[in-house]
Amino acid sequence: MTTVEVPHGSRSVVLRVAQVIAETTDASSLVFEVPEQAREKFAYQPGQFLTLRIPSDRTGSVARCYSLASSPFTDDLPKVTVKRTRDGYGSNWLCDNIKPGDQLEVLPPSGLFTPKNLDEDLLLCAAGSGITPVMSILKSALERGSARIVLFYANRDAESVIFATELRELAEKNPQRLVVVHWLEALQGLPTVAALAELLRPYTEYAAFLCGPKPFMDGVHDTLAQLGVPRNRTHAEVFNSLAGDPFADTAPVEISDEEAADAATVEVELDGETHNLSWPRKQTLVDIMLDKGLDVPYSCQEGECGSCACTVLEGKVEMANAEILDPEDIENGYILGCQARPVTDHLRIQF
Ligand SMILES: Cc1cc2nc3c(=O)[nH]c(=O)nc-3n(C[C@H](O)[C@H](O)[C@H](O)COP(=O)(O)OP(=O)(O)OC[C@H]3O[C@@H](n4cnc5c(N)ncnc54)[C@H](O)[C@@H]3O)c2cc1C
């Protein structure tokens, strides 16, 4: 049995696994119980993800993100769905080892892959395990929104379709609002841009949400571009493995007198409170906020998860890695706090 006595870091919570659901031969869902005192921390938006700490004999642990497949509006408990990655460590460990009653250390929900408006028509494109955040969005939009939803869902074969029954039932219950189009590689081959263009052409006015392996996402991006959909109407979630340890508490920042003298200044708004901070130019925004003991949202510290996204209201930053931000996010002034270093002398930033 997997148990965790004490959380490894101050931000994580130990959750008990209430249920394990075998979705397909290579994908399992984990449903978590959330203790009363952690309910607020674990409130989530459709499309967000949890980060799990997975034990490892070799490195102590690895951290892996898993999207919530449940909807905050229709499901009592949060559920993630893990699909085995060939030769992957974390996904296979979870699928092989976790049983109901086990405990896992989990970071609270985060992520930006969430529709701002559930009343907008949605084009959802998923492949394989990419269905998980898309399922959360789909169920939430059906429950809380009023718009039409089209799901294009690609899989290797019929046996690998996760949530097949639930999707069929939802489509039957909502014939005016939901259309589900399955694509099976075993029968139809890989979806080409030409085939995708035929399928997606009627939905170019819809807000698009994409999640799946890179070749699939590239194909859908190319198709939508060819159909004239502006890039800022397309949102994508990229599934990567984290290399670092977002569970560990960070060490205090050491700053030389020279760096302190040359620091920028920043006015940061967090949870409705404004903080005026000195921002040494080699430090990231997350570093300096943690150093001041502020409860800044963050997870991977690698620019991969989007937990620390915030908005620049004044000034300019540079970022080493901000590939997960959509063009629309960038247009709206979004930055990643864990990657941002100051360019201008004074900045105003809002979380
Ligand atoms: C925001 C987000 C949400 C996600 N949601 C989901 C989800 O809902 N469901 C889901 O199943 N997954 C999800 N993922 C992906 C998940 O976090 C893991 O990346 C995935 O489970 C693979 O992890 P792993 O430990 O099994 O594989 P890894 O051990 O990380 O291996 C992944 C691949 O990399 C290769 N590899 C590993 N180490 C090396 C190395 N040193 N050199 C070269 N190649 C290497 C492996 O051979 C394998 O092909 C999400 C990721 C993100 C960032």
PDB file of C-alpha atoms in Angstrom, residues 106-337:
ATOM      1  CA  VAL A 106      -0.582  16.278  -4.806  1.00  0.00           C
ATOM      2  CA  LEU A 107      -0.115  19.955  -5.701  1.00  0.00           C
ATOM      3  CA  PRO A 108      -3.317  21.997  -6.024  1.00  0.00           C
ATOM      4  CA  PRO A 109      -4.991  22.473  -9.426  1.00  0.00           C
ATOM      5  CA  SER A 110      -3.437  24.864 -11.897  1.00  0.00           C
ATOM      6  CA  GLY A 111      -3.239  25.629 -15.597  1.00  0.00           C
ATOM      7  CA  LEU A 112      -4.604  27.978 -18.222  1.00  0.00           C
ATOM      8  CA  PHE A 113      -6.331  25.531 -20.596  1.00  0.00           C
ATOM      9  CA  THR A 114      -9.786  26.608 -19.601  1.00  0.00           C
ATOM     10  CA  PRO A 115     -12.493  28.425 -21.598  1.00  0.00           C
ATOM     11  CA  LYS A 116     -13.207  31.929 -20.361  1.00  0.00           C
ATOM     12  CA  ASN A 117     -16.774  31.674 -21.594  1.00  0.00           C
ATOM     13  CA  LEU A 118     -18.750  28.426 -21.434  1.00  0.00           C
ATOM     14  CA  ASP A 119     -21.501  29.933 -23.609  1.00  0.00           C
ATOM     15  CA  GLU A 120     -19.223  30.173 -26.641  1.00  0.00           C
ATOM     16  CA  ASP A 121     -19.444  27.456 -29.347  1.00  0.00           C
ATOM     17  CA  LEU A 122     -16.547  25.062 -28.781  1.00  0.00           C
ATOM     18  CA  LEU A 123     -14.515  22.951 -31.204  1.00  0.00           C
ATOM     19  CA  LEU A 124     -12.705  20.372 -29.056  1.00  0.00           C
ATOM     20  CA  CYS A 125      -9.958  18.315 -30.720  1.00  0.00           C
ATOM     21  CA  ALA A 126      -8.350  15.494 -28.743  1.00  0.00           C
ATOM     22  CA  ALA A 127      -6.186  12.481 -29.445  1.00  0.00           C
ATOM     23  CA  GLY A 128      -5.481   9.625 -27.004  1.00  0.00           C
ATOM     24  CA  SER A 129      -4.954  10.807 -23.421  1.00  0.00           C
ATOM     25  CA  GLY A 130      -5.527  14.379 -24.675  1.00  0.00           C
ATOM     26  CA  ILE A 131      -9.218  13.693 -24.039  1.00  0.00           C
ATOM     27  CA  THR A 132      -8.812  14.281 -20.275  1.00  0.00           C
ATOM     28  CA  PRO A 133      -8.879  18.109 -20.024  1.00  0.00           C
ATOM     29  CA  VAL A 134     -11.218  18.207 -23.033  1.00  0.00           C
ATOM     30  CA  MET A 135     -13.691  15.923 -21.219  1.00  0.00           C
ATOM     31  CA  SER A 136     -13.727  18.273 -18.246  1.00  0.00           C
ATOM     32  CA  ILE A 137     -14.406  21.239 -20.543  1.00  0.00           C
ATOM     33  CA  LEU A 138     -17.065  19.338 -22.501  1.00  0.00           C
ATOM     34  CA  LYS A 139     -19.012  18.212 -19.417  1.00  0.00           C
ATOM     35  CA  SER A 140     -18.719  21.658 -17.825  1.00  0.00           C
ATOM     36  CA  ALA A 141     -19.926  23.464 -20.956  1.00  0.00           C
ATOM     37  CA  LEU A 142     -22.895  21.102 -21.297  1.00  0.00           C
ATOM     38  CA  GLU A 143     -23.820  21.661 -17.665  1.00  0.00           C
ATOM     39  CA  ARG A 144     -23.183  25.393 -17.279  1.00  0.00           C
ATOM     40  CA  GLY A 145     -23.178  26.770 -20.826  1.00  0.00           C
ATOM     41  CA  SER A 146     -25.689  26.940 -23.626  1.00  0.00           C
ATOM     42  CA  ALA A 147     -23.533  26.736 -26.755  1.00  0.00           C
ATOM     43  CA  ARG A 148     -22.883  24.015 -29.317  1.00  0.00           C
ATOM     44  CA  ILE A 149     -19.933  21.661 -28.870  1.00  0.00           C
ATOM     45  CA  VAL A 150     -18.141  19.552 -31.459  1.00  0.00           C
ATOM     46  CA  LEU A 151     -15.629  16.961 -30.286  1.00  0.00           C
ATOM     47  CA  PHE A 152     -13.206  15.523 -32.812  1.00  0.00           C
ATOM     48  CA  TYR A 153     -11.502  12.595 -31.056  1.00  0.00           C
ATOM     49  CA  ALA A 154      -8.701  10.535 -32.638  1.00  0.00           C
ATOM     50  CA  ASN A 155      -7.487   7.179 -31.337  1.00  0.00           C
ATOM     51  CA  ARG A 156      -5.439   4.214 -32.459  1.00  0.00           C
ATOM     52  CA  ASP A 157      -8.424   1.818 -32.455  1.00  0.00           C
ATOM     53  CA  ALA A 158     -11.852   1.325 -30.853  1.00  0.00           C
ATOM     54  CA  GLU A 159     -10.355  -0.376 -27.771  1.00  0.00           C
ATOM     55  CA  SER A 160      -8.189   2.627 -26.934  1.00  0.00           C
ATOM     56  CA  VAL A 161     -11.060   5.151 -26.833  1.00  0.00           C
ATOM     57  CA  ILE A 162     -11.167   6.511 -23.274  1.00  0.00           C
ATOM     58  CA  PHE A 163     -14.664   7.528 -22.013  1.00  0.00           C
ATOM     59  CA  ALA A 164     -16.376   5.921 -25.055  1.00  0.00           C
ATOM     60  CA  THR A 165     -19.584   5.039 -23.165  1.00  0.00           C
ATOM     61  CA  GLU A 166     -19.810   8.341 -21.298  1.00  0.00           C
ATOM     62  CA  LEU A 167     -19.383  10.263 -24.563  1.00  0.00           C
ATOM     63  CA  ARG A 168     -22.060   8.213 -26.320  1.00  0.00           C
ATOM     64  CA  GLU A 169     -24.471   8.860 -23.456  1.00  0.00           C
ATOM     65  CA  LEU A 170     -23.719  12.589 -23.406  1.00  0.00           C
ATOM     66  CA  ALA A 171     -24.259  12.845 -27.181  1.00  0.00           C
ATOM     67  CA  GLU A 172     -27.572  10.957 -26.901  1.00  0.00           C
ATOM     68  CA  LYS A 173     -28.719  13.215 -24.055  1.00  0.00           C
ATOM     69  CA  ASN A 174     -27.723  16.441 -25.834  1.00  0.00           C
ATOM     70  CA  PRO A 175     -28.465  15.872 -29.534  1.00  0.00           C
ATOM     71  CA  GLN A 176     -28.987  19.579 -30.246  1.00  0.00           C
ATOM     72  CA  ARG A 177     -25.734  20.663 -28.603  1.00  0.00           C
ATOM     73  CA  LEU A 178     -23.098  17.934 -28.829  1.00  0.00           C
ATOM     74  CA  VAL A 179     -21.587  16.212 -31.849  1.00  0.00           C
ATOM     75  CA  VAL A 180     -18.855  13.608 -31.292  1.00  0.00           C
ATOM     76  CA  VAL A 181     -16.749  12.616 -34.293  1.00  0.00           C
ATOM     77  CA  HIS A 182     -14.444   9.645 -33.714  1.00  0.00           C
ATOM     78  CA  TRP A 183     -11.390   9.004 -35.870  1.00  0.00           C
ATOM     79  CA  LEU A 184      -9.756   5.568 -35.630  1.00  0.00           C
ATOM     80  CA  GLU A 185      -6.253   5.273 -37.001  1.00  0.00           C
ATOM     81  CA  ALA A 186      -6.613   1.488 -37.452  1.00  0.00           C
ATOM     82  CA  LEU A 187      -9.499   2.066 -39.878  1.00  0.00           C
ATOM     83  CA  GLN A 188      -8.852   5.504 -41.339  1.00  0.00           C
ATOM     84  CA  GLY A 189      -5.067   5.976 -41.072  1.00  0.00           C
ATOM     85  CA  LEU A 190      -3.578   9.093 -39.517  1.00  0.00           C
ATOM     86  CA  PRO A 191      -5.778  12.167 -40.020  1.00  0.00           C
ATOM     87  CA  THR A 192      -4.287  14.255 -42.833  1.00  0.00           C
ATOM     88  CA  VAL A 193      -4.657  18.019 -43.099  1.00  0.00           C
ATOM     89  CA  ALA A 194      -6.956  17.501 -46.113  1.00  0.00           C
ATOM     90  CA  ALA A 195      -9.233  15.135 -44.160  1.00  0.00           C
ATOM     91  CA  LEU A 196      -9.204  17.399 -41.112  1.00  0.00           C
ATOM     92  CA  ALA A 197     -10.062  20.410 -43.260  1.00  0.00           C
ATOM     93  CA  GLU A 198     -13.180  18.611 -44.580  1.00  0.00           C
ATOM     94  CA  LEU A 199     -14.282  17.755 -41.045  1.00  0.00           C
ATOM     95  CA  LEU A 200     -13.487  21.029 -39.315  1.00  0.00           C
ATOM     96  CA  ARG A 201     -14.538  23.496 -42.050  1.00  0.00           C
ATOM     97  CA  PRO A 202     -18.072  24.061 -40.626  1.00  0.00           C
ATOM     98  CA  TYR A 203     -16.689  25.051 -37.237  1.00  0.00           C
ATOM     99  CA  THR A 204     -14.200  27.821 -37.978  1.00  0.00           C
ATOM    100  CA  GLU A 205     -16.183  30.328 -35.909  1.00  0.00           C
ATOM    101  CA  TYR A 206     -15.935  28.142 -32.792  1.00  0.00           C
ATOM    102  CA  ALA A 207     -13.286  28.612 -30.073  1.00  0.00           C
ATOM    103  CA  ALA A 208     -10.853  25.698 -30.534  1.00  0.00           C
ATOM    104  CA  PHE A 209      -9.288  23.676 -27.701  1.00  0.00           C
ATOM    105  CA  LEU A 210      -6.663  21.094 -28.696  1.00  0.00           C
ATOM    106  CA  CYS A 211      -4.872  18.397 -26.738  1.00  0.00           C
ATOM    107  CA  GLY A 212      -2.926  15.377 -27.949  1.00  0.00           C
ATOM    108  CA  PRO A 213       0.484  14.214 -29.174  1.00  0.00           C
ATOM    109  CA  LYS A 214       2.586  16.768 -31.029  1.00  0.00           C
ATOM    110  CA  PRO A 215       1.997  15.457 -34.593  1.00  0.00           C
ATOM    111  CA  PHE A 216      -1.772  15.573 -33.980  1.00  0.00           C
ATOM    112  CA  MET A 217      -1.659  19.101 -32.601  1.00  0.00           C
ATOM    113  CA  ASP A 218       0.574  20.237 -35.471  1.00  0.00           C
ATOM    114  CA  GLY A 219      -1.926  18.759 -37.957  1.00  0.00           C
ATOM    115  CA  VAL A 220      -4.911  20.493 -36.333  1.00  0.00           C
ATOM    116  CA  HIS A 221      -3.014  23.805 -36.031  1.00  0.00           C
ATOM    117  CA  ASP A 222      -2.068  23.651 -39.727  1.00  0.00           C
ATOM    118  CA  THR A 223      -5.637  22.797 -40.702  1.00  0.00           C
ATOM    119  CA  LEU A 224      -7.188  25.617 -38.708  1.00  0.00           C
ATOM    120  CA  ALA A 225      -4.617  28.059 -40.098  1.00  0.00           C
ATOM    121  CA  GLN A 226      -5.447  26.875 -43.629  1.00  0.00           C
ATOM    122  CA  LEU A 227      -9.150  27.393 -42.897  1.00  0.00           C
ATOM    123  CA  GLY A 228      -8.392  30.969 -41.842  1.00  0.00           C
ATOM    124  CA  VAL A 229      -8.973  30.563 -38.101  1.00  0.00           C
ATOM    125  CA  PRO A 230      -6.922  33.248 -36.322  1.00  0.00           C
ATOM    126  CA  ARG A 231      -4.248  31.673 -34.096  1.00  0.00           C
ATOM    127  CA  ASN A 232      -5.612  33.551 -31.089  1.00  0.00           C
ATOM    128  CA  ARG A 233      -8.871  31.512 -31.312  1.00  0.00           C
ATOM    129  CA  THR A 234      -6.955  28.273 -30.753  1.00  0.00           C
ATOM    130  CA  HIS A 235      -5.875  27.034 -27.329  1.00  0.00           C
ATOM    131  CA  ALA A 236      -3.564  24.066 -26.879  1.00  0.00           C
ATOM    132  CA  GLU A 237      -2.458  21.970 -23.904  1.00  0.00           C
ATOM    133  CA  VAL A 238       0.932  20.302 -24.287  1.00  0.00           C
ATOM    134  CA  PHE A 239       1.602  17.128 -22.270  1.00  0.00           C
ATOM    135  CA  ASN A 240       5.221  17.068 -21.060  1.00  0.00           C
ATOM    136  CA  SER A 241       7.005  15.345 -18.201  1.00  0.00           C
ATOM    137  CA  LEU A 242       8.558  17.649 -15.613  1.00  0.00           C
ATOM    138  CA  ALA A 243      12.280  17.377 -14.969  1.00  0.00           C
ATOM    139  CA  GLY A 244      12.491  19.281 -11.679  1.00  0.00           C
ATOM    140  CA  ASP A 245      10.879  18.859  -8.275  1.00  0.00           C
ATOM    141  CA  PRO A 246       8.037  21.351  -7.823  1.00  0.00           C
ATOM    142  CA  PHE A 247       7.207  19.750  -4.444  1.00  0.00           C
ATOM    143  CA  ALA A 248      10.434  20.883  -2.783  1.00  0.00           C
ATOM    144  CA  ASP A 249      10.366  24.166  -0.887  1.00  0.00           C
ATOM    145  CA  THR A 250      12.733  26.635  -2.539  1.00  0.00           C
ATOM    146  CA  ALA A 251      15.981  27.856  -0.988  1.00  0.00           C
ATOM    147  CA  PRO A 252      16.280  31.580  -0.150  1.00  0.00           C
ATOM    148  CA  VAL A 253      17.628  33.757  -2.966  1.00  0.00           C
ATOM    149  CA  GLU A 254      21.193  35.060  -2.500  1.00  0.00           C
ATOM    150  CA  ILE A 255      21.773  38.534  -3.977  1.00  0.00           C
ATOM    151  CA  SER A 256      25.044  40.452  -4.156  1.00  0.00           C
ATOM    152  CA  ASP A 257      25.232  44.183  -3.289  1.00  0.00           C
ATOM    153  CA  GLU A 258      25.873  44.903  -6.960  1.00  0.00           C
ATOM    154  CA  GLU A 259      22.740  43.008  -8.048  1.00  0.00           C
ATOM    155  CA  ALA A 260      20.683  44.724  -5.358  1.00  0.00           C
ATOM    156  CA  ALA A 261      21.832  48.174  -6.519  1.00  0.00           C
ATOM    157  CA  ASP A 262      20.894  47.423 -10.137  1.00  0.00           C
ATOM    158  CA  ALA A 263      17.514  45.815  -9.316  1.00  0.00           C
ATOM    159  CA  ALA A 264      14.254  46.803 -11.012  1.00  0.00           C
ATOM    160  CA  THR A 265      11.162  47.484  -8.926  1.00  0.00           C
ATOM    161  CA  VAL A 266       7.809  45.803  -9.249  1.00  0.00           C
ATOM    162  CA  GLU A 267       4.351  46.429  -7.873  1.00  0.00           C
ATOM    163  CA  VAL A 268       2.666  43.031  -7.673  1.00  0.00           C
ATOM    164  CA  GLU A 269      -1.006  42.492  -6.998  1.00  0.00           C
ATOM    165  CA  LEU A 270      -1.761  39.103  -5.471  1.00  0.00           C
ATOM    166  CA  ASP A 271      -5.110  38.099  -3.957  1.00  0.00           C
ATOM    167  CA  GLY A 272      -6.210  41.736  -3.969  1.00  0.00           C
ATOM    168  CA  GLU A 273      -3.142  42.976  -2.040  1.00  0.00           C
ATOM    169  CA  THR A 274      -0.374  45.088  -3.535  1.00  0.00           C
ATOM    170  CA  HIS A 275       3.304  44.415  -2.723  1.00  0.00           C
ATOM    171  CA  ASN A 276       6.230  46.655  -3.722  1.00  0.00           C
ATOM    172  CA  LEU A 277       9.326  44.560  -4.304  1.00  0.00           C
ATOM    173  CA  SER A 278      12.881  44.985  -5.464  1.00  0.00           C
ATOM    174  CA  TRP A 279      13.515  42.717  -8.485  1.00  0.00           C
ATOM    175  CA  PRO A 280      17.189  41.773  -9.073  1.00  0.00           C
ATOM    176  CA  ARG A 281      17.549  41.224 -12.790  1.00  0.00           C
ATOM    177  CA  LYS A 282      18.821  37.626 -12.661  1.00  0.00           C
ATOM    178  CA  GLN A 283      15.907  36.458 -10.497  1.00  0.00           C
ATOM    179  CA  THR A 284      12.522  35.317 -11.727  1.00  0.00           C
ATOM    180  CA  LEU A 285       9.319  36.845 -10.430  1.00  0.00           C
ATOM    181  CA  VAL A 286       8.435  33.596  -8.644  1.00  0.00           C
ATOM    182  CA  ASP A 287      11.893  33.568  -6.950  1.00  0.00           C
ATOM    183  CA  ILE A 288      11.550  37.048  -5.529  1.00  0.00           C
ATOM    184  CA  MET A 289       7.958  36.522  -4.395  1.00  0.00           C
ATOM    185  CA  LEU A 290       8.798  33.244  -2.645  1.00  0.00           C
ATOM    186  CA  ASP A 291      11.753  34.962  -1.014  1.00  0.00           C
ATOM    187  CA  LYS A 292       9.391  37.514   0.488  1.00  0.00           C
ATOM    188  CA  GLY A 293       7.152  34.716   1.785  1.00  0.00           C
ATOM    189  CA  LEU A 294       4.310  35.522  -0.614  1.00  0.00           C
ATOM    190  CA  ASP A 295       1.924  32.712  -1.537  1.00  0.00           C
ATOM    191  CA  VAL A 296       2.620  32.961  -5.280  1.00  0.00           C
ATOM    192  CA  PRO A 297       0.962  30.239  -7.384  1.00  0.00           C
ATOM    193  CA  TYR A 298       3.574  28.078  -9.136  1.00  0.00           C
ATOM    194  CA  SER A 299       4.325  24.469  -9.886  1.00  0.00           C
ATOM    195  CA  CYS A 300       6.958  23.223 -12.339  1.00  0.00           C
ATOM    196  CA  GLN A 301       9.343  26.242 -12.404  1.00  0.00           C
ATOM    197  CA  GLU A 302      10.250  25.140 -15.953  1.00  0.00           C
ATOM    198  CA  GLY A 303       7.750  27.172 -17.980  1.00  0.00           C
ATOM    199  CA  GLU A 304       5.845  23.991 -18.787  1.00  0.00           C
ATOM    200  CA  CYS A 305       2.676  24.077 -16.705  1.00  0.00           C
ATOM    201  CA  GLY A 306       1.277  27.627 -16.640  1.00  0.00           C
ATOM    202  CA  SER A 307       0.493  27.687 -12.906  1.00  0.00           C
ATOM    203  CA  CYS A 308       2.344  30.977 -12.388  1.00  0.00           C
ATOM    204  CA  ALA A 309       0.705  32.871 -15.274  1.00  0.00           C
ATOM    205  CA  CYS A 310       0.045  36.523 -14.473  1.00  0.00           C
ATOM    206  CA  THR A 311      -0.494  39.770 -16.376  1.00  0.00           C
ATOM    207  CA  VAL A 312       1.973  42.587 -17.023  1.00  0.00           C
ATOM    208  CA  LEU A 313       0.113  45.893 -16.665  1.00  0.00           C
ATOM    209  CA  GLU A 314       3.195  48.101 -17.042  1.00  0.00           C
ATOM    210  CA  GLY A 315       6.793  47.440 -18.119  1.00  0.00           C
ATOM    211  CA  LYS A 316       8.439  44.571 -19.950  1.00  0.00           C
ATOM    212  CA  VAL A 317       9.915  41.183 -19.059  1.00  0.00           C
ATOM    213  CA  GLU A 318      11.985  38.595 -20.896  1.00  0.00           C
ATOM    214  CA  MET A 319      11.275  34.876 -20.616  1.00  0.00           C
ATOM    215  CA  ALA A 320      13.570  31.920 -21.277  1.00  0.00           C
ATOM    216  CA  ASN A 321      10.691  29.555 -22.106  1.00  0.00           C
ATOM    217  CA  ALA A 322       7.115  30.644 -22.704  1.00  0.00           C
ATOM    218  CA  GLU A 323       6.116  28.227 -25.430  1.00  0.00           C
ATOM    219  CA  ILE A 324       2.990  27.082 -23.614  1.00  0.00           C
ATOM    220  CA  LEU A 325       1.458  30.565 -23.863  1.00  0.00           C
ATOM    221  CA  ASP A 326      -0.973  30.963 -26.752  1.00  0.00           C
ATOM    222  CA  PRO A 327      -0.666  34.046 -28.987  1.00  0.00           C
ATOM    223  CA  GLU A 328      -3.937  35.251 -27.439  1.00  0.00           C
ATOM    224  CA  ASP A 329      -2.427  34.936 -23.945  1.00  0.00           C
ATOM    225  CA  ILE A 330       0.627  36.941 -25.019  1.00  0.00           C
ATOM    226  CA  GLU A 331      -1.568  39.606 -26.650  1.00  0.00           C
ATOM    227  CA  ASN A 332      -3.431  39.876 -23.363  1.00  0.00           C
ATOM    228  CA  GLY A 333      -0.168  40.540 -21.489  1.00  0.00           C
ATOM    229  CA  TYR A 334       0.113  37.076 -19.907  1.00  0.00           C
ATOM    230  CA  ILE A 335       3.562  36.031 -18.728  1.00  0.00           C
ATOM    231  CA  LEU A 336       4.944  33.074 -16.785  1.00  0.00           C
ATOM    232  CA  GLY A 337       6.229  34.238 -13.403  1.00  0.00           C
TER     233      GLY A 337
END
